[in-house]
């Protein structure tokens, strides 16, 4: 092939690396192009920068942007946007803003476009800072750049993650006023916002509105409304939504079944129902994770059936699912707050909690402040301090 065609071929291969985030392979292709004396252009470097962004390597993205400037004499719009996106993916908000507002665009005779601003919006959104994300979307509009649906959805999702329902709805309204229609992601975010805010009826209403709008809810949509039901202890509603998922050809996963278990526990239903949902998950081919097990452990602990909770700890370990701090906390809190409901003497409770603490620290799990408070109630501050000194070496922060 002529050299020009070879460069085009290699750039096509680099595009595949960029889309998959395979930075190592992209760099290897670049080295081969250099060794074969092929012409390197902005497209070559741009794809490597994107590969760095997709692999969460912001430092590498910046280095390759500098290499583009040296080799090609200037940088292009797409590469600057990809470099900002690299910072966004790494939650490096300050660096993303610095690149957007720095001299790079002006020196290349360019101005930040929608992709560049959207990357800054994403940086703040993914860092759990919805207010700043919204401010940057407003700055985009002030710069006479029309945000796209992705930009709006990023802000809506950021609001949803912290339960800011009104703000999420407001941005949805502004998006539609700009001539952009809401999609499944938009509605799913609103359902999630209501779940996080403890507003299950509103969550269910937004899922219904999605159907009315002619959009097909996906697994994320249903999991969000199931989460709302789980938090509120709405067992019948959660069961109905799980049934709807299956009827629509969707496969409930760990999150789906965890919400059912949480609903059962929150509603004060017999913990055997929680165990039954765990069994149904396994029968459906779902591999339970620590969150699903923890929810069932908590259900039995709340019902003062500590033997069943401890048996589930054993099951987790047998299945190579390491128990977490939360796994132990549910049982220890039940001992702490039993008010005489447990069929254990005070000495029995103390021995059980001490054994659980030893087991937990042997697994290199470190109690958090909440658990330490409950340990102190059962063991007493003096004994807790003795055990802490004896057992704390090598413990790691809990999950």
Coordinates of C-alpha atoms in Angstrom, one line a residue:
X1 CA 0.0 0.0 0.0
X2 CA 1.1 3.6 -0.6
X3 CA 2.3 5.4 2.6
X4 CA -0.7 7.6 2.7
X5 CA -3.0 4.5 2.7
X6 CA -0.9 2.8 5.3
X7 CA -1.3 5.9 7.6
X8 CA -5.1 5.8 7.0
X9 CA -5.1 2.0 7.8
X10 CA -3.2 2.5 11.0
X11 CA -5.4 5.4 12.1
X12 CA -8.4 3.2 11.6
X13 CA -6.8 0.6 13.9
X14 CA -6.1 3.4 16.4
X15 CA -9.7 4.3 16.3
X16 CA -10.6 0.8 17.5
X17 CA -8.1 1.2 20.3
X18 CA -9.6 4.5 21.3
X19 CA -13.1 3.2 21.4
X20 CA -12.0 0.2 23.6
X21 CA -9.7 2.3 25.8
X22 CA -6.7 0.1 24.9
X23 CA -4.0 2.6 25.4
X24 CA -1.1 0.1 25.4
X25 CA -2.1 -1.2 22.0
X26 CA -2.5 2.3 20.7
X27 CA 1.0 3.3 21.8
X28 CA 2.3 0.1 20.2
X29 CA 0.7 1.0 16.9
X30 CA 2.1 4.5 17.1
X31 CA 5.6 3.1 17.7
X32 CA 5.2 0.9 14.6
X33 CA 4.1 3.9 12.5
X34 CA 7.2 5.8 13.6
X35 CA 9.5 2.8 12.9
X36 CA 8.0 2.4 9.4
X37 CA 8.4 6.1 8.7
X38 CA 4.7 6.7 8.2
X39 CA 3.3 10.2 8.4
X40 CA 1.8 11.0 11.8
X41 CA -1.1 13.5 11.7
X42 CA -3.6 15.0 14.1
X43 CA -5.9 12.1 13.7
X44 CA -3.1 9.7 14.8
X45 CA -2.5 11.6 18.0
X46 CA -6.2 12.3 18.6
X47 CA -7.0 8.7 18.7
X48 CA -4.2 8.0 21.2
X49 CA -5.5 10.8 23.4
X50 CA -9.0 9.3 23.3
X51 CA -7.6 5.9 24.2
X52 CA -5.9 7.5 27.2
X53 CA -9.2 9.2 28.2
X54 CA -11.1 5.9 27.9
X55 CA -8.6 4.2 30.0
X56 CA -8.8 6.9 32.7
X57 CA -5.2 8.0 32.1
X58 CA -5.4 11.7 32.3
X59 CA -1.7 12.3 32.6
X60 CA -1.1 10.3 29.5
X61 CA -3.8 12.2 27.6
X62 CA -2.0 15.5 28.5
X63 CA 1.4 14.1 27.4
X64 CA 0.0 13.0 24.1
X65 CA -1.6 16.3 23.6
X66 CA 1.8 17.9 24.0
X67 CA 3.3 15.4 21.6
X68 CA 0.6 16.3 19.0
X69 CA 1.6 20.0 19.4
X70 CA 5.3 19.2 18.9
X71 CA 4.8 16.8 15.9
X72 CA 1.9 18.5 14.1
X73 CA 2.4 22.1 15.1
X74 CA -1.0 22.5 16.6
X75 CA -3.9 20.6 18.2
X76 CA -7.4 20.1 17.0
X77 CA -10.8 20.5 18.5
X78 CA -11.6 16.9 19.0
X79 CA -8.2 16.2 20.8
X80 CA -8.7 19.1 23.2
X81 CA -12.2 17.8 24.0
X82 CA -10.8 14.3 24.5
X83 CA -8.2 15.6 26.9
X84 CA -10.8 17.4 28.9
X85 CA -12.9 14.2 28.9
X86 CA -9.9 12.4 30.4
X87 CA -9.9 14.7 33.3
X88 CA -13.6 14.4 33.7
X89 CA -13.4 10.6 33.8
X90 CA -10.7 10.9 36.5
X91 CA -12.9 13.4 38.5
X92 CA -10.2 16.1 38.1
X93 CA -12.5 19.1 37.9
X94 CA -9.8 21.8 38.4
X95 CA -7.7 20.3 35.6
X96 CA -10.7 20.0 33.3
X97 CA -11.6 23.7 33.8
X98 CA -8.0 24.8 33.5
X99 CA -7.7 23.1 30.1
X100 CA -11.0 24.6 28.9
X101 CA -10.1 28.1 30.0
X102 CA -6.4 27.9 29.2
X103 CA -4.5 29.1 26.1
X104 CA -4.7 25.9 24.2
X105 CA -7.9 26.7 22.3
X106 CA -6.9 30.2 21.4
X107 CA -3.4 29.2 20.3
X108 CA -4.9 26.7 17.9
X109 CA -7.4 29.4 16.6
X110 CA -10.3 27.5 18.2
X111 CA -13.0 28.1 20.8
X112 CA -14.4 25.5 23.2
X113 CA -17.3 23.6 21.6
X114 CA -20.2 21.6 23.0
X115 CA -18.0 18.5 23.6
X116 CA -15.5 20.5 25.6
X117 CA -18.1 22.2 27.8
X118 CA -19.9 18.9 28.2
X119 CA -16.8 17.2 29.5
X120 CA -16.4 19.9 32.2
X121 CA -20.1 19.4 33.1
X122 CA -19.4 15.7 33.3
X123 CA -16.3 16.2 35.5
X124 CA -18.4 18.0 38.2
X125 CA -21.4 15.7 37.8
X126 CA -19.3 12.5 38.2
X127 CA -17.7 14.1 41.3
X128 CA -21.0 14.5 43.0
X129 CA -21.2 18.2 42.5
X130 CA -24.5 18.9 40.7
X131 CA -24.6 22.6 41.5
X132 CA -21.2 23.2 39.7
X133 CA -22.3 20.9 36.9
X134 CA -25.4 23.0 36.4
X135 CA -23.4 26.2 36.5
X136 CA -21.1 25.0 33.7
X137 CA -24.1 24.0 31.6
X138 CA -25.4 27.6 32.1
X139 CA -22.0 28.9 31.1
X140 CA -22.2 26.9 27.9
X141 CA -25.5 28.5 27.1
X142 CA -24.0 32.0 28.0
X143 CA -21.2 31.3 25.4
X144 CA -24.0 30.8 22.8
X145 CA -23.3 27.1 22.6
X146 CA -26.5 24.9 22.6
X147 CA -26.2 22.0 25.0
X148 CA -27.1 18.7 23.6
X149 CA -29.2 16.0 25.2
X150 CA -26.2 14.3 26.7
X151 CA -25.2 17.6 28.5
X152 CA -28.6 18.0 29.9
X153 CA -28.9 14.4 30.9
X154 CA -25.5 14.6 32.7
X155 CA -26.8 17.4 34.9
X156 CA -30.2 15.7 35.5
X157 CA -28.4 12.5 36.5
X158 CA -26.1 14.4 38.9
X159 CA -29.1 15.9 40.6
X160 CA -30.8 12.5 40.8
X161 CA -27.8 10.9 42.5
X162 CA -28.3 13.2 45.5
X163 CA -32.1 13.1 45.5
X164 CA -32.6 16.7 44.1
X165 CA -36.0 16.0 42.5
X166 CA -37.1 19.5 41.8
X167 CA -33.8 20.5 40.2
X168 CA -33.8 17.4 38.0
X169 CA -37.3 18.1 36.8
X170 CA -36.4 21.8 36.2
X171 CA -33.5 20.7 33.9
X172 CA -35.7 18.3 32.1
X173 CA -38.1 21.1 31.4
X174 CA -35.3 23.3 30.2
X175 CA -34.1 20.6 27.9
X176 CA -37.5 20.1 26.4
X177 CA -37.9 23.9 26.0
X178 CA -34.7 23.8 24.0
X179 CA -36.3 21.4 21.5
X180 CA -34.7 18.2 22.9
X181 CA -36.9 15.3 23.8
X182 CA -36.4 13.4 27.0
X183 CA -35.2 9.8 26.6
X184 CA -35.2 6.7 28.7
X185 CA -32.1 7.9 30.5
X186 CA -33.8 11.2 31.5
X187 CA -36.9 9.5 32.9
X188 CA -34.8 6.8 34.7
X189 CA -32.8 9.6 36.3
X190 CA -36.0 11.2 37.6
X191 CA -37.2 7.8 39.0
X192 CA -33.8 7.5 40.7
X193 CA -34.0 11.0 42.1
X194 CA -37.4 10.2 43.7
X195 CA -36.0 7.0 45.1
X196 CA -33.0 8.8 46.7
X197 CA -35.4 11.4 48.1
X198 CA -37.7 8.8 49.7
X199 CA -40.6 9.6 47.4
X200 CA -41.7 6.2 46.1
X201 CA -45.1 7.3 44.8
X202 CA -43.4 10.0 42.6
X203 CA -40.9 7.4 41.4
X204 CA -43.7 5.1 40.3
X205 CA -45.4 8.1 38.6
X206 CA -42.3 8.9 36.6
X207 CA -42.0 5.3 35.4
X208 CA -45.6 5.5 34.3
X209 CA -45.0 8.8 32.5
X210 CA -42.1 7.1 30.6
X211 CA -44.6 4.5 29.3
X212 CA -47.0 7.3 28.4
X213 CA -44.3 9.0 26.4
X214 CA -43.8 5.9 24.3
X215 CA -40.5 5.0 25.8
X216 CA -39.6 1.5 26.9
X217 CA -38.3 1.3 30.5
X218 CA -35.0 -0.7 30.7
X219 CA -33.4 -2.6 33.6
X220 CA -32.0 0.6 35.1
X221 CA -35.5 2.2 35.0
X222 CA -37.1 -0.7 36.9
X223 CA -34.2 -1.1 39.3
X224 CA -34.6 2.6 40.3
X225 CA -38.3 2.2 41.0
X226 CA -37.6 -1.1 42.8
X227 CA -35.0 0.8 44.9
X228 CA -37.7 3.3 45.8
X229 CA -40.1 0.5 46.9
X230 CA -37.3 -1.2 48.8
X231 CA -36.4 1.9 50.8
X232 CA -40.1 2.4 51.7
X233 CA -40.9 -1.2 52.5
X234 CA -43.5 -1.5 49.7
X235 CA -43.3 -5.2 49.2
X236 CA -46.4 -5.8 47.0
X237 CA -45.4 -2.9 44.7
X238 CA -41.9 -4.2 44.4
X239 CA -43.1 -7.7 43.6
X240 CA -45.4 -6.2 40.9
X241 CA -42.5 -4.3 39.2
X242 CA -40.3 -7.4 39.3
X243 CA -43.1 -9.3 37.5
X244 CA -43.4 -6.5 34.9
X245 CA -39.7 -6.7 34.2
X246 CA -39.9 -10.4 33.4
X247 CA -43.1 -9.9 31.3
X248 CA -41.2 -7.3 29.2
X249 CA -38.3 -9.7 28.6
X250 CA -35.9 -8.0 31.0
X251 CA -33.7 -10.0 33.4
X252 CA -33.8 -8.9 37.0
X253 CA -30.3 -8.8 38.5
X254 CA -28.7 -8.5 41.9
X255 CA -29.9 -5.0 42.4
X256 CA -33.5 -6.0 41.6
X257 CA -33.5 -8.8 44.2
X258 CA -31.7 -6.8 46.8
X259 CA -34.5 -4.2 46.6
X260 CA -37.1 -6.9 47.2
X261 CA -35.2 -8.2 50.2
X262 CA -34.9 -4.6 51.6
X263 CA -38.6 -4.1 51.1
X264 CA -39.4 -7.2 53.0
X265 CA -37.0 -6.2 55.8
X266 CA -38.2 -2.6 55.9
X267 CA -41.9 -3.7 56.1
X268 CA -41.1 -5.9 59.1
X269 CA -42.2 -9.1 57.2
X270 CA -40.8 -12.5 58.4
X271 CA -37.2 -12.8 57.4
X272 CA -37.9 -16.1 55.8
X273 CA -39.4 -14.1 53.0
X274 CA -36.1 -12.4 52.5
X275 CA -34.4 -15.7 52.4
X276 CA -36.9 -16.9 49.8
X277 CA -36.1 -14.0 47.6
X278 CA -32.4 -14.9 47.9
X279 CA -33.2 -18.4 46.8
X280 CA -35.3 -17.2 43.9
X281 CA -32.4 -15.0 42.7
X282 CA -30.1 -18.0 42.7
X283 CA -32.7 -20.1 40.9
X284 CA -33.0 -17.4 38.3
X285 CA -29.2 -17.7 37.6
X286 CA -28.3 -14.6 39.6
X287 CA -25.0 -14.8 41.5
X288 CA -25.6 -13.1 44.8
X289 CA -23.1 -10.5 45.9
X290 CA -22.2 -9.1 49.4
X291 CA -25.0 -6.5 49.1
X292 CA -27.7 -9.1 48.5
X293 CA -26.4 -11.3 51.3
X294 CA -26.1 -8.3 53.7
X295 CA -29.7 -7.4 53.1
X296 CA -30.8 -10.9 54.1
X297 CA -28.5 -11.0 57.1
X298 CA -30.0 -7.7 58.2
X299 CA -33.5 -9.1 57.8
X300 CA -32.8 -12.0 60.2
X301 CA -30.8 -9.8 62.6
X302 CA -33.7 -7.4 62.9
X303 CA -35.9 -10.3 63.7
X304 CA -33.4 -11.4 66.4
X305 CA -32.6 -14.6 64.6
X306 CA -28.9 -14.3 65.0
X307 CA -28.2 -17.9 64.3
X308 CA -29.6 -17.6 60.8
X309 CA -27.6 -14.4 60.3
X310 CA -24.4 -16.0 61.3
X311 CA -25.1 -19.0 59.1
X312 CA -25.4 -16.6 56.2
X313 CA -21.9 -15.2 57.1
X314 CA -20.6 -18.8 56.8
X315 CA -22.4 -19.3 53.5
X316 CA -20.8 -16.1 52.1
X317 CA -17.3 -17.4 53.0
X318 CA -18.0 -20.8 51.6
X319 CA -19.0 -19.2 48.3
X320 CA -15.9 -16.9 48.4
X321 CA -17.9 -13.8 48.9
X322 CA -16.0 -11.9 51.7
X323 CA -18.4 -10.5 54.4
X324 CA -18.1 -6.8 54.8
X325 CA -18.3 -4.5 57.9
X326 CA -22.0 -4.1 57.1
X327 CA -22.4 -7.9 57.4
X328 CA -21.1 -7.9 60.9
X329 CA -22.7 -4.6 61.9
X330 CA -26.3 -5.9 61.4
X331 CA -25.7 -8.7 63.9
X332 CA -23.8 -6.7 66.4
X333 CA -26.4 -3.9 66.3
X334 CA -29.1 -6.5 67.0
X335 CA -27.2 -7.6 70.1
X336 CA -26.7 -4.0 71.2
X337 CA -30.4 -3.0 70.8
X338 CA -32.0 -6.3 71.8
X339 CA -33.7 -4.9 75.0
X340 CA -34.0 -8.4 76.4
X341 CA -35.6 -9.8 73.3
X342 CA -32.6 -12.2 72.6
X343 CA -32.6 -15.6 74.3
X344 CA -29.1 -14.8 75.4
X345 CA -27.7 -13.8 78.8
X346 CA -25.7 -10.7 79.0
X347 CA -22.6 -12.8 79.1
X348 CA -23.8 -14.7 76.1
X349 CA -24.3 -11.5 74.2
X350 CA -20.9 -10.3 75.2
X351 CA -19.2 -13.5 74.1
X352 CA -21.0 -13.5 70.8
X353 CA -20.1 -10.0 70.0
X354 CA -16.5 -10.5 71.0
X355 CA -16.3 -13.6 68.8
X356 CA -17.8 -11.6 65.8
X357 CA -15.3 -8.8 66.4
X358 CA -12.4 -11.3 66.4
X359 CA -13.7 -12.9 63.3
X360 CA -14.1 -9.6 61.6
X361 CA -10.6 -8.3 62.5
X362 CA -9.1 -11.6 61.5
X363 CA -10.5 -10.8 58.0
X364 CA -8.7 -7.5 58.3
X365 CA -11.9 -5.5 58.4
X366 CA -11.8 -2.3 60.5
X367 CA -15.0 -1.2 62.4
X368 CA -16.4 2.2 61.5
X369 CA -17.5 4.8 64.0
X370 CA -21.1 3.5 64.1
X371 CA -20.0 -0.1 64.7
X372 CA -17.6 1.0 67.4
X373 CA -20.4 2.8 69.2
X374 CA -22.5 -0.4 69.3
X375 CA -19.6 -2.5 70.2
X376 CA -19.0 -0.2 73.2
X377 CA -22.6 -0.7 74.3
X378 CA -22.3 -4.4 74.5
X379 CA -18.6 -4.9 75.6
X380 CA -18.1 -1.7 77.5
X381 CA -15.4 0.9 76.7
X382 CA -12.6 -0.8 78.7
X383 CA -13.0 -4.3 77.2
X384 CA -13.4 -2.8 73.7
X385 CA -10.1 -0.9 74.1
X386 CA -8.4 -4.1 75.3
X387 CA -9.6 -6.0 72.2
X388 CA -8.7 -3.1 69.9
X389 CA -5.1 -3.1 71.1
X390 CA -5.0 -6.9 70.9
X391 CA -6.6 -7.4 67.5
X392 CA -6.4 -4.2 65.5
X393 CA -3.0 -4.8 63.8
X394 CA -3.4 -5.2 60.1
X395 CA -7.1 -4.3 60.0
X396 CA -8.2 -2.5 56.9
X397 CA -11.0 0.1 56.6
X398 CA -14.4 -1.4 56.3
X399 CA -16.9 -1.3 53.5

